[in-house]
Tab-separated table of C-alpha atoms in Angstrom:
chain	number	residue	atom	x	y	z
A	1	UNK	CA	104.230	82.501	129.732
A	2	UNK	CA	102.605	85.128	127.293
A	3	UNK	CA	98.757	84.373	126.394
A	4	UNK	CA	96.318	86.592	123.804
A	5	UNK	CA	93.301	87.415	125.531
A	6	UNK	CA	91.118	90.241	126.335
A	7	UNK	CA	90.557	91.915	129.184
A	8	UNK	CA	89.908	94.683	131.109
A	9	UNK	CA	91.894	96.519	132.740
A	10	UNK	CA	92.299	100.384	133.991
A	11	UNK	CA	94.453	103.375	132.510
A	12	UNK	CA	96.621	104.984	135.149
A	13	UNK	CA	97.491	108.563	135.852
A	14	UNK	CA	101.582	108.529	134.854
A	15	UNK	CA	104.722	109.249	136.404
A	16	UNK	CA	106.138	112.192	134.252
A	17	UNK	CA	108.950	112.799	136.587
A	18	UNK	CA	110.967	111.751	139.764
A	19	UNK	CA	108.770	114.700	141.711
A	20	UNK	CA	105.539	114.492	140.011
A	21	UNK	CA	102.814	113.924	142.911
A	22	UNK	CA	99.290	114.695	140.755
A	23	UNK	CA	98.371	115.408	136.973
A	24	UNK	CA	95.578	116.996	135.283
A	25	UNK	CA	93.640	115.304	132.469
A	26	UNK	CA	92.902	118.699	130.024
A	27	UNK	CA	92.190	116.993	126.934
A	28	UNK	CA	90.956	113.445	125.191
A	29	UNK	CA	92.727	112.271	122.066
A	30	UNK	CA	89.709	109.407	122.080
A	31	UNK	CA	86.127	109.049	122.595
A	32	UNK	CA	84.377	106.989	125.313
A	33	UNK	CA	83.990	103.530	122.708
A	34	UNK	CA	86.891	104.455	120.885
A	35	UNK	CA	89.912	102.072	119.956
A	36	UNK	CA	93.609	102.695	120.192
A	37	UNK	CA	95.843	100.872	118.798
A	38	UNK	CA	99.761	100.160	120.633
A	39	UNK	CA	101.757	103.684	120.193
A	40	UNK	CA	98.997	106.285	120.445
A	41	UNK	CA	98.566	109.417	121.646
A	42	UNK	CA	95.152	109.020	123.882
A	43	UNK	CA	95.184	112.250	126.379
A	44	UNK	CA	97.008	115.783	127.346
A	45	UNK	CA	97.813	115.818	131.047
A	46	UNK	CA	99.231	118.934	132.351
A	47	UNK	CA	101.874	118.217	134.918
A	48	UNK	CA	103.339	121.484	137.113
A	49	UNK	CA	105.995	121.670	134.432
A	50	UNK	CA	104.469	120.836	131.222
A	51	UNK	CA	101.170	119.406	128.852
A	52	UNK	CA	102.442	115.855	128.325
A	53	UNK	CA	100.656	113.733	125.860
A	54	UNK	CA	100.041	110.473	126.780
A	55	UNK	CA	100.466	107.164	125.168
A	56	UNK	CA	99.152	103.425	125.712
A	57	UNK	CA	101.260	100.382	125.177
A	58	UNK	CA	98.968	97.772	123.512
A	59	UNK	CA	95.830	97.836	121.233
A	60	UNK	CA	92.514	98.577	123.584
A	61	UNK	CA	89.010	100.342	124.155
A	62	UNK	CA	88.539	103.024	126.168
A	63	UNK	CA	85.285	102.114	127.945
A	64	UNK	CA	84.958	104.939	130.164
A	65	UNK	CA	86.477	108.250	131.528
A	66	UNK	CA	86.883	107.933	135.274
A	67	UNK	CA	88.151	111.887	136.065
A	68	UNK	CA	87.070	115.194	134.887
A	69	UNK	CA	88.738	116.977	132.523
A	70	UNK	CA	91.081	119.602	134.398
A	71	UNK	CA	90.333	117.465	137.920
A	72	UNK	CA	93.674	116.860	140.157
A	73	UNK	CA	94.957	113.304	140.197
A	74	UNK	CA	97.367	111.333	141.975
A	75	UNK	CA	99.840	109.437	140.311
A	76	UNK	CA	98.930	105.844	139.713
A	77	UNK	CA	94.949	106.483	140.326
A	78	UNK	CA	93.026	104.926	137.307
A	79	UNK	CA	91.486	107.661	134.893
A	80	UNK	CA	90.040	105.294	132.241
A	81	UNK	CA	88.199	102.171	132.013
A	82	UNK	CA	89.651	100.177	129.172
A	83	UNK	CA	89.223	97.023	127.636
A	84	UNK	CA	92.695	95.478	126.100
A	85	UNK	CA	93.455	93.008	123.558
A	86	UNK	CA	97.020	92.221	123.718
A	87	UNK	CA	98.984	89.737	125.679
A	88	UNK	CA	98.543	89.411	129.708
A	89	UNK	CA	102.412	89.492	130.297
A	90	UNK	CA	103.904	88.952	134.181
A	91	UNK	CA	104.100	92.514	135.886
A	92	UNK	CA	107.669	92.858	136.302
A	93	UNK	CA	108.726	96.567	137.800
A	94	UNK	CA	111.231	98.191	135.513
A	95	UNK	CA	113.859	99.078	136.991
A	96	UNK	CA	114.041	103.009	135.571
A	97	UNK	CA	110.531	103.934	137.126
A	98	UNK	CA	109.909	106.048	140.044
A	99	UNK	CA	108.309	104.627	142.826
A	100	UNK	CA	105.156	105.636	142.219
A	101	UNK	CA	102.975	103.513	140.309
A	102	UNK	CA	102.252	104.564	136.634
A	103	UNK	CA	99.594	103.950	134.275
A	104	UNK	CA	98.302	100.710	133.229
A	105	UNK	CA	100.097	97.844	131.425
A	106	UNK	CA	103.332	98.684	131.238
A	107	UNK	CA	106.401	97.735	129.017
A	108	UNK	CA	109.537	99.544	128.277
A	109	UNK	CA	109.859	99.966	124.745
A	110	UNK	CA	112.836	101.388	122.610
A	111	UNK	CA	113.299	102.773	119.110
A	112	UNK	CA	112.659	105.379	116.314
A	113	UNK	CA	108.654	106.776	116.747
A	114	UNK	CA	107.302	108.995	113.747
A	115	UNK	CA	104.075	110.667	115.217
A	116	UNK	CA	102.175	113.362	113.430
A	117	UNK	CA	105.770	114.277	111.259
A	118	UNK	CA	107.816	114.192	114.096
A	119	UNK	CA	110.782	112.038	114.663
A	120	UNK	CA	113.084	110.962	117.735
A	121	UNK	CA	114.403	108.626	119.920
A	122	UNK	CA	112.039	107.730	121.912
A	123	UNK	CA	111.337	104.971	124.907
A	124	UNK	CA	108.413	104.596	127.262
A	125	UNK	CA	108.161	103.038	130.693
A	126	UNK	CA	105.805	102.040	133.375
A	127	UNK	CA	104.785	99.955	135.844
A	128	UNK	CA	101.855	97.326	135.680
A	129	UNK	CA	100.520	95.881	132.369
A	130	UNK	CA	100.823	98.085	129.092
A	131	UNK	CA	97.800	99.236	127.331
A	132	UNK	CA	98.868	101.788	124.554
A	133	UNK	CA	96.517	103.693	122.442
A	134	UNK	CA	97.427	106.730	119.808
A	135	UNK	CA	95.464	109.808	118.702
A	136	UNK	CA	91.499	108.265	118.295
A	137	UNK	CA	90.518	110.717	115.848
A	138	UNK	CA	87.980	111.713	113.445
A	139	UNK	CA	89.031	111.487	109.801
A	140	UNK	CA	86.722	114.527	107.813
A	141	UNK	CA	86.467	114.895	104.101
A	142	UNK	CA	86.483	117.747	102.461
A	143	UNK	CA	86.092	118.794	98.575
A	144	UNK	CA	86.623	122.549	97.665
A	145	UNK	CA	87.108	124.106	94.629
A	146	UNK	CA	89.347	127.250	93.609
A	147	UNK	CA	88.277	130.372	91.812
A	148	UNK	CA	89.554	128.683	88.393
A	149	UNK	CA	87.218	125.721	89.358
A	150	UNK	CA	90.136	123.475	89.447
A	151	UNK	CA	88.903	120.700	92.268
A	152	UNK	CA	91.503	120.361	95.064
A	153	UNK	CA	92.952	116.699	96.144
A	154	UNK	CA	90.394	115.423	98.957
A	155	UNK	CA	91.886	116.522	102.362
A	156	UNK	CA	92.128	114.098	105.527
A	157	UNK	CA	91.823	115.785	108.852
A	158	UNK	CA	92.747	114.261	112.099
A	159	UNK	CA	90.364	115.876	115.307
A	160	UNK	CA	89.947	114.694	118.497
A	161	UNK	CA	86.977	114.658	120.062
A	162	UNK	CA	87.494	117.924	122.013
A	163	UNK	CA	88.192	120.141	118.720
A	164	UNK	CA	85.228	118.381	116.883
A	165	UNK	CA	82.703	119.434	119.775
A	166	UNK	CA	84.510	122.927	119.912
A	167	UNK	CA	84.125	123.315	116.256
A	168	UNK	CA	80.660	122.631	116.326
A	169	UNK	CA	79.827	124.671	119.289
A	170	UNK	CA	81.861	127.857	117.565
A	171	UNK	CA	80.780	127.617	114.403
A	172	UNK	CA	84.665	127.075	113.065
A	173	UNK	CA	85.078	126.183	108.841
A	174	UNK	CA	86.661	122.157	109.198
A	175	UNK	CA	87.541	122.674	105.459
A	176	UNK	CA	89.901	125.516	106.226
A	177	UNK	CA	91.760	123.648	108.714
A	178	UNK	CA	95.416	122.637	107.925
A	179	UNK	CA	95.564	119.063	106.894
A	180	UNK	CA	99.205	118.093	108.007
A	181	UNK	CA	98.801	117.607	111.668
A	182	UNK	CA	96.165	116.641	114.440
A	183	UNK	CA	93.633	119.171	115.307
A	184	UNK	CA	93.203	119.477	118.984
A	185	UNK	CA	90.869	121.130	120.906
A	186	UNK	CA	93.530	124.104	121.660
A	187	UNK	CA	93.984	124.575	118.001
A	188	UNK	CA	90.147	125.518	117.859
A	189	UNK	CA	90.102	127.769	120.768
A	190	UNK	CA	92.865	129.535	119.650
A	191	UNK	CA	91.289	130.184	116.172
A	192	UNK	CA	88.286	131.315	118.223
A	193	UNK	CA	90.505	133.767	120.726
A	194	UNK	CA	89.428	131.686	124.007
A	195	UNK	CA	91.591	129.157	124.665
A	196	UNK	CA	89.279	127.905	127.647
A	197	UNK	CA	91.578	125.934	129.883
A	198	UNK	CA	91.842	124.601	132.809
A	199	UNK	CA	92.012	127.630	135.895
A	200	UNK	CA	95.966	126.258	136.815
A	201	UNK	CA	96.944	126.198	133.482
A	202	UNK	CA	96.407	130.660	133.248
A	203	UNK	CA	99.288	130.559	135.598
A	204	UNK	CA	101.932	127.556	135.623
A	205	UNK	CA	104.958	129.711	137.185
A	206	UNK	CA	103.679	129.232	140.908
A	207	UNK	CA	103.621	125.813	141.101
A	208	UNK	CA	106.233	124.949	138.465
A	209	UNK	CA	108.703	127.142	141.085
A	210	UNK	CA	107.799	125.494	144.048
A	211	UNK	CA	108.022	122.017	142.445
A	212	UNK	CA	111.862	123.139	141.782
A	213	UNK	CA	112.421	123.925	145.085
A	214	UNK	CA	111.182	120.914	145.864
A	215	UNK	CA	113.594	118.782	143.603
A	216	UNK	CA	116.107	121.355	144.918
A	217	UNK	CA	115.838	120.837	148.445
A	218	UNK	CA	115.544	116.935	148.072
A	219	UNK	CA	118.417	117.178	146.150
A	220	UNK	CA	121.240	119.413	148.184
A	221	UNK	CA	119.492	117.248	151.753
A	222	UNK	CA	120.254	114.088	150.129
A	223	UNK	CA	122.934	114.616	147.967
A	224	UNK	CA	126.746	115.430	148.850
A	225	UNK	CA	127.489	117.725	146.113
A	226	UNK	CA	131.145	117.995	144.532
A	227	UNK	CA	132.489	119.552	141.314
A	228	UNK	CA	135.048	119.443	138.932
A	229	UNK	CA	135.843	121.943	135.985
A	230	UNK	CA	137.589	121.632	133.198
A	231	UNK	CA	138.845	124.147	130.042
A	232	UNK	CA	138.138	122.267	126.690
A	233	UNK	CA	139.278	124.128	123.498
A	234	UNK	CA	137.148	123.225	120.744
A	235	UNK	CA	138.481	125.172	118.440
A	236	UNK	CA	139.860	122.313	116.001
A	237	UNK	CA	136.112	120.912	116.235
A	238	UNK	CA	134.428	124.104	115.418
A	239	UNK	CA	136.238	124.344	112.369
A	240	UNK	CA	135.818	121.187	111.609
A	241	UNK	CA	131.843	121.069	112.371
A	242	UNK	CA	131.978	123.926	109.762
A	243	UNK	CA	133.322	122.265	107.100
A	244	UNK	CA	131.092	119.326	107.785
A	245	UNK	CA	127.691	121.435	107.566
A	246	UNK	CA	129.535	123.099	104.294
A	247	UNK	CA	128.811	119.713	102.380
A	248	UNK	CA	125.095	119.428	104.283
A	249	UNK	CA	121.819	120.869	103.377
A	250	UNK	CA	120.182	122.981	105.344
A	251	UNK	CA	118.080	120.946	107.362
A	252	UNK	CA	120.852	118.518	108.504
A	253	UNK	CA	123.646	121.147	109.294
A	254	UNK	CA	124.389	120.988	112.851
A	255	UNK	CA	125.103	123.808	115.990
A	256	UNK	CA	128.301	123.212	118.252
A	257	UNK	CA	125.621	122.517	121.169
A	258	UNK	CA	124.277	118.981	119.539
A	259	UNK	CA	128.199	118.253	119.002
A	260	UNK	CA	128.848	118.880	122.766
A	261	UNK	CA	125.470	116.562	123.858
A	262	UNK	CA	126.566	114.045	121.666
A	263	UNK	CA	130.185	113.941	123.190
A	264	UNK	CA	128.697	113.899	126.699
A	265	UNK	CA	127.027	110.641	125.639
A	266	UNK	CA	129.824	109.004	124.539
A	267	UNK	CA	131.639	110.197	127.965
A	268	UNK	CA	128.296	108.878	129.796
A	269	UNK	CA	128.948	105.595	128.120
A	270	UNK	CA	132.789	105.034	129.181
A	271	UNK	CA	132.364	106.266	132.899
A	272	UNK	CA	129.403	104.069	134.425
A	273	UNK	CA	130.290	105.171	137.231
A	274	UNK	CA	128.588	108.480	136.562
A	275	UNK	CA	126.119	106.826	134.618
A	276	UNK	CA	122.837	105.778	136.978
A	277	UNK	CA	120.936	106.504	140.021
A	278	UNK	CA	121.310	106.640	143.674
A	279	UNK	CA	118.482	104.087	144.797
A	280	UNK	CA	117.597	102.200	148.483
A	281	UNK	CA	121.202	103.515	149.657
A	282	UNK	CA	123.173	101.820	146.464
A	283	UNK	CA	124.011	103.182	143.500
A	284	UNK	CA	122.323	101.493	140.293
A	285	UNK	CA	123.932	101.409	136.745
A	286	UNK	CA	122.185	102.077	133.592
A	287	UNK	CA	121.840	99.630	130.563
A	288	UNK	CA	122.035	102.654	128.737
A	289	UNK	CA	122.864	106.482	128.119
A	290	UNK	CA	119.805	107.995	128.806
A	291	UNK	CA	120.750	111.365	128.205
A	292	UNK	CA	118.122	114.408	130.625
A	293	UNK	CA	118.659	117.915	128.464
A	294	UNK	CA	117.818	120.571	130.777
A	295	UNK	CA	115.294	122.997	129.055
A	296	UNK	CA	114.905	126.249	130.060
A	297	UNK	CA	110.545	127.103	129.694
A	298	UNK	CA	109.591	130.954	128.418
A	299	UNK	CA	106.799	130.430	130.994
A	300	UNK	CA	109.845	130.094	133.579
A	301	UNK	CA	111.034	127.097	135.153
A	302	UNK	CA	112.835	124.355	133.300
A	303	UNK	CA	111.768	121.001	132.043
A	304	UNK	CA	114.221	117.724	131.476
A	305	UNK	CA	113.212	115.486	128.318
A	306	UNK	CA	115.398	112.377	127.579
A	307	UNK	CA	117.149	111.168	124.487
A	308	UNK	CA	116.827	107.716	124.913
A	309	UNK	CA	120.329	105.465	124.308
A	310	UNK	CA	121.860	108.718	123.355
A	311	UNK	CA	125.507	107.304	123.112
A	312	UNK	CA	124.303	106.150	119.679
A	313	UNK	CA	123.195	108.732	118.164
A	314	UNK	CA	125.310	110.536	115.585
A	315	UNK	CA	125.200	114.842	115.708
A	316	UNK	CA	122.923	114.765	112.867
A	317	UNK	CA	120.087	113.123	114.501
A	318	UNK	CA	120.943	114.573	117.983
A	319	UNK	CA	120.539	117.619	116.324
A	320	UNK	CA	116.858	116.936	114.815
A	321	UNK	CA	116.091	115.126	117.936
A	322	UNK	CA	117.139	118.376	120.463
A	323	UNK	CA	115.330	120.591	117.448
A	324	UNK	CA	112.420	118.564	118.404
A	325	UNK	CA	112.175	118.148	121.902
A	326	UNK	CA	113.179	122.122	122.222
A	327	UNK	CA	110.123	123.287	120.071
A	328	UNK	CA	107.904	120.745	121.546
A	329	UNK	CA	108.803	121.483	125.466
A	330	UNK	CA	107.926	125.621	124.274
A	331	UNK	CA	104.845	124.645	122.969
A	332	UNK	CA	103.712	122.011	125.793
A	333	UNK	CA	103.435	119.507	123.974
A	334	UNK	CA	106.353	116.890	124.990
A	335	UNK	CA	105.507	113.671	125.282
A	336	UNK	CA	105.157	110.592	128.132
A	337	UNK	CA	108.210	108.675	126.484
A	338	UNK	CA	109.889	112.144	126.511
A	339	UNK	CA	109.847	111.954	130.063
A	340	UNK	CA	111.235	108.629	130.738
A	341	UNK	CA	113.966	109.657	133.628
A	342	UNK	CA	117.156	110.012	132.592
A	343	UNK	CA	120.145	108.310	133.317
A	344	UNK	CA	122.308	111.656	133.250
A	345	UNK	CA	121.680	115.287	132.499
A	346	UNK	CA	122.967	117.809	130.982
A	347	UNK	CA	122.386	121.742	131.557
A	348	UNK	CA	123.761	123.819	128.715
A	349	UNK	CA	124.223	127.579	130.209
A	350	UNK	CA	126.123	128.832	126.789
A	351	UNK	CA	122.828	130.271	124.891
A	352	UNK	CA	122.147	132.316	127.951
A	353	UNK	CA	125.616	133.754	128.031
A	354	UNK	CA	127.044	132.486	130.876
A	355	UNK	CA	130.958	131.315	131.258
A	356	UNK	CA	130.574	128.405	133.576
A	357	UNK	CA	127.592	126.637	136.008
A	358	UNK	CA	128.065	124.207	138.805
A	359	UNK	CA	124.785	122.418	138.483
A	360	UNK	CA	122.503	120.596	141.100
A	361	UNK	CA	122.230	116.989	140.553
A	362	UNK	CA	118.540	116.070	139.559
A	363	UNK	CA	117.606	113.102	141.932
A	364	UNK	CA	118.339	110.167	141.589
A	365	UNK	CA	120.265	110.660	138.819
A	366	UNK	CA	124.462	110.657	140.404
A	367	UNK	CA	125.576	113.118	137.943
A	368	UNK	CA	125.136	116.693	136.158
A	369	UNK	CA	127.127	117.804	133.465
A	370	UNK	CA	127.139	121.481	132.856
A	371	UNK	CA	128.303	123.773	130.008
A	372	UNK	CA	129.046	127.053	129.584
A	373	UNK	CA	129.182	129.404	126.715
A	374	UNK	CA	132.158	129.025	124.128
A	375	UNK	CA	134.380	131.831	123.764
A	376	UNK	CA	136.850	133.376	122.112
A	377	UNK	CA	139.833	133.557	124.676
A	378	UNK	CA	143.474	133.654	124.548
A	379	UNK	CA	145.539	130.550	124.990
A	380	UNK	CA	148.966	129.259	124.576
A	381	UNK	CA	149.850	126.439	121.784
A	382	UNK	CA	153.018	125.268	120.938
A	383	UNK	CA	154.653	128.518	122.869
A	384	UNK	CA	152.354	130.573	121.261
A	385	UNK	CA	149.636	132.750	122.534
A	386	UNK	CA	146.771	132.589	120.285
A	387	UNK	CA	143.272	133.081	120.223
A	388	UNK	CA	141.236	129.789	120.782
A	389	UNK	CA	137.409	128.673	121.246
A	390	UNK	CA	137.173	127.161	124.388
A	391	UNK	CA	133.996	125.911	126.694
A	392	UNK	CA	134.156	125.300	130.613
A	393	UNK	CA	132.874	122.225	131.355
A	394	UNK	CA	131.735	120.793	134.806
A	395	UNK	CA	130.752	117.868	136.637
A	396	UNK	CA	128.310	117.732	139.557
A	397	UNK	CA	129.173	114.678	141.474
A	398	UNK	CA	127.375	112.628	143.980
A	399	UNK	CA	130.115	111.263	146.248
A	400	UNK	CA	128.362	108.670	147.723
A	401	UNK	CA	128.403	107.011	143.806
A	402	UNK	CA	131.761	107.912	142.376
A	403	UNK	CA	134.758	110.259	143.258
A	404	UNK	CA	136.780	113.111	141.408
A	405	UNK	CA	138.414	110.682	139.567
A	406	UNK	CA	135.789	109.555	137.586
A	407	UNK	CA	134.820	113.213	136.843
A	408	UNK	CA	137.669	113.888	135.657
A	409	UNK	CA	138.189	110.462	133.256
A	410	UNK	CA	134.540	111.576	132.343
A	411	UNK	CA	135.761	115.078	131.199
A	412	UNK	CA	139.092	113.527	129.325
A	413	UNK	CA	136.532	111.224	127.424
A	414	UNK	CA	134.423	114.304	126.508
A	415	UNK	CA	137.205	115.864	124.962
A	416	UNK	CA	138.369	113.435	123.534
A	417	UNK	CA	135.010	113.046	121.294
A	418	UNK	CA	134.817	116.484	120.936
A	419	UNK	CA	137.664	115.458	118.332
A	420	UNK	CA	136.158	112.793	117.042
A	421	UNK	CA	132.990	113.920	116.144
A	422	UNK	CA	130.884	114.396	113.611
C-alpha cells in the first residue's frame, strides 16, 4: 500500500561499488533550503576510484548538510537532512545491492536519462526509501552586446552553489561562462588556476591501488578461477561494420570494440549461467544483462561503469553509450546509476596492444570476459591459407557457478553475434 505524504527522512552516503567502505562529499549541487526534484544530480562524492555524482530518487528538500565537505564517510551514514514529498513505499532490499546500506529511499529504476546533453542507459539502485534530487542550481541572466551592437539571445546558466560562492569570492565574469552545461565549482577554480580540493583528491593512485588489491585478494581467496580461450575471426564482421558506417554519419559510425561489447551481451543473455553473482554460498541469476566495462583511469587504476540491460542495445547506441561513460570516467565525473554493479564484465586489452588476458573475476560477479587486440594473422579457409582478422577471446570462470561448458557455449554465442551484428 503506496500513500502521498511528506516526510522526513535522511540522505545516505552510497554504495558506489562492491568494495567501497567510505566516500567523500567534495561538492553540493544544492543549497541548504533547496528542492530537488526525482532524477537530480544533488552532490560529487569522491570514492578511491572516482568523483561520482550523486542522484536522489523522489522530489524533496534538503534541510541540512550533516558532513563537511571533503570529511570521510562510511557507507550508509546519513549526510543530509531532507524533507520528501513522494510516496512512503515498503523498504524492500533489492536484490543487486551490496550489503552495505546505501543512501536514502531507494528504488531501482530503469531507462533512457538525458542529463546536461548526455545520454545512456542508465539504472539506479539502493536500499531504504528513495529520495532523488537533480542539479539545484542557480539560473543567471545575462544580456551582452557585440561590437556591431547587435544584442545577443539572453543566456541561461546553470551554477551550483559552490561555483556561485567561488565566483564571487574570485572575482570570475558569469557572462563569459559557457551556457551549455552546469557550472560547478571545479569549472571556476580551474578558470582561476587553483582547483582547491580536497587533500586526497592531489593524489588518488595510493589508495585507488590498494583498493585493487583489495578486490584482488578477495577475489583469487574466494574465487576458484578457471579459463577458457577461444580464436574468433572477425574478419567477415569487420568488413561488414565498414560498409555499415559507409552509409552513417559521422557521429553514429561505430569501432569494432562496441560491436564486440554488444555481442558479449547477447552471449551474457543466452548463458545465465555466467550471468549473476556468487551470494550467501549460492549463485544468483540476473533479470538482466548488466554489462561492467572495465576502464582503464590516466590517473592509474581502473574503474567498472555498467550499461544497464545491455543485451538490448543495438552497436549504435552501445557505441554513444561506451563514448560516454569513457569520457566521463577520464574526467571524474561518472555517475551513481553508472555504478550500479554489474551483472558481468568485460575487460577489453586490444587498445593497449595486447594479444590475449586471462582476467580476475570482479566479486561477486561469476564471470569475466576478456579481449584482446584484433590482428592481422594467417589462417586457413577452405584449404587456403589466408590472411584473416582474428581476436582471442577468454572467459574467467567461477567454478563454484558454472563449468567449462558454459564458457565455451558462451564463446560459440559470441561468435555467433559477431555475425549477426550490426
Amino acid at each position: 500500500m503506496t500513500t502521498i505524504e511528506r516526510h522526513t527522512d535522511v540522505f545516505r552516503m552510497p554504495a558506489l561499488g562492491a568494495d567501497m567502505t567510505e566516500g567523500r562529499v567534495v561538492e553540493w549541487y544544492v543549497d541548504e533550503g533547496g528542492r530537488a526534484e526525482r532524477g537530480d544530480l544533488v552532490a560529487v562524492v569522491e570514492t578511491d576510484k572516482s568523483d561520482i555524482e550523486i542522484e536522489v530518487f523522489e522530489p524533496c528538500v534538503f534541510e541540512e548538510y550533516l558532513v563537511r565537505i571533503g570529511q570521510p564517510v562510511p557507507v550508509g551514514e546519513p549526510i543530509a537532512r531532507v524533507t520528501v514529498d513522494g510516496p512512503r513505499a515498503e523498504r524492500t532490499p533489492a536484490r543487486e545491492q551490496p550489503p552495505a546500506p546505501a543512501h536514502v529511499a531507494s528504488t531501482t529504476t530503469t531507462g533512457s536519462t538525458t542529463t546536461t546533453g548526455t545520454t545512456g542507459n542508465t539504472t539506479s539502485n539502493t536500499t531504504g526509501n528513495t529520495t532523488k534530487a537533480t542539479t539545484t542550481t542557480t539560473t543567471t541572466t545575462t544580456t551582452t552586446t557585440e561590437p556591431n551592437h547587435r544584442e545577443r539571445a539572453t543566456a541561461r546558466r546553470r551554477m551550483t552553489p559552490r561555483a556561485r560562492r567561488l565566483a564571487r569570492e574570485r572575482g570570475v565574469d558569469v557572462g563569459s561562462l559557457p551556457t551549455d552545461a552546469t557550472i560547478t565549482g571545479d569549472t571556476i577554480a580551474r578558470l582561476t588556476e587553483d582547483v582547491r580540493r580536497s587533500p586526497s583528491r592531489a593524489d588518488r593512485s595510493p589508495n585507488l591501488r590498494r583498493a585493487i588489491a583489495r578486490l584482488m585478494e578477495r577475489s583469487w581467496a574466494e574465487i576458484p578461477h578457471y579459463h577458457v580461450v577461444s580464436t574468433i575471426d572477425l574478419t567477415d564482421a569487420d568488413d561488414r561494420l565498414q560498409r555499415y558506417n559507409e552509409t552513417r554519419p559521422v557521429e553514429e559510425r561505430v569501432v569494432i570494440a562496441a560491436l564486440l561489447y554488444a555481442a558479449a551481451a547477447r552471449a551474457a543473455h543466452e548463458t545465465p549461467q555466467l550471468n549473476g553473482w556468487w551470494r550467501d554460498g549460492t549463485f544468483v541469476p540476473s533479470e538482466s544483462v548488466d554489462l561492467g566495462i572495465v576502464l582503464a583511469l590516466r590517473t592509474g587504476g581502473i574503474v567498472i561503469p555498467t550499461i544497464q540491460a545491455a543485451d538490448r542495445v543495438d552497436t549504435t547506441e552501445m557505441m554513444s553509450v561506451v563514448r560516454d561513460l569513457v569520457e566521463r570516467a577520464r574526467r571524474g565525473r561518472l555517475r551513481e546509476r553508472d555504478m550500479r554493479p554489474a551483472s558481468i564484465s568485460v575487460t577489453n586489452m586490444g587498445d593497449l596492444g595486447a594479444d590475449s588476458v586471462l582476467g580476475v573475476i570482479p566479486p561477486p560477479q561469476v564471470a569475466l570476459v576478456g579481449l584482446g587486440a584484433p590482428r592481422l594473422r594467417p589462417a586457413v579457409v577452405d584449404d587456403t591459407l589466408t590472411p584473416r582478422l582474428l581476436v582471442e577471446a577468454s572467459i574467467a570462470g567461477d567454478h563454484r557457478a558454472h563449468d567449462g561448458m558454459a564458457a565455451a557455449r558462451f564463446l560459440r554465442h559470441f561468435h555467433r553475434h559477431l555475425e549477426d551484428l550490426p
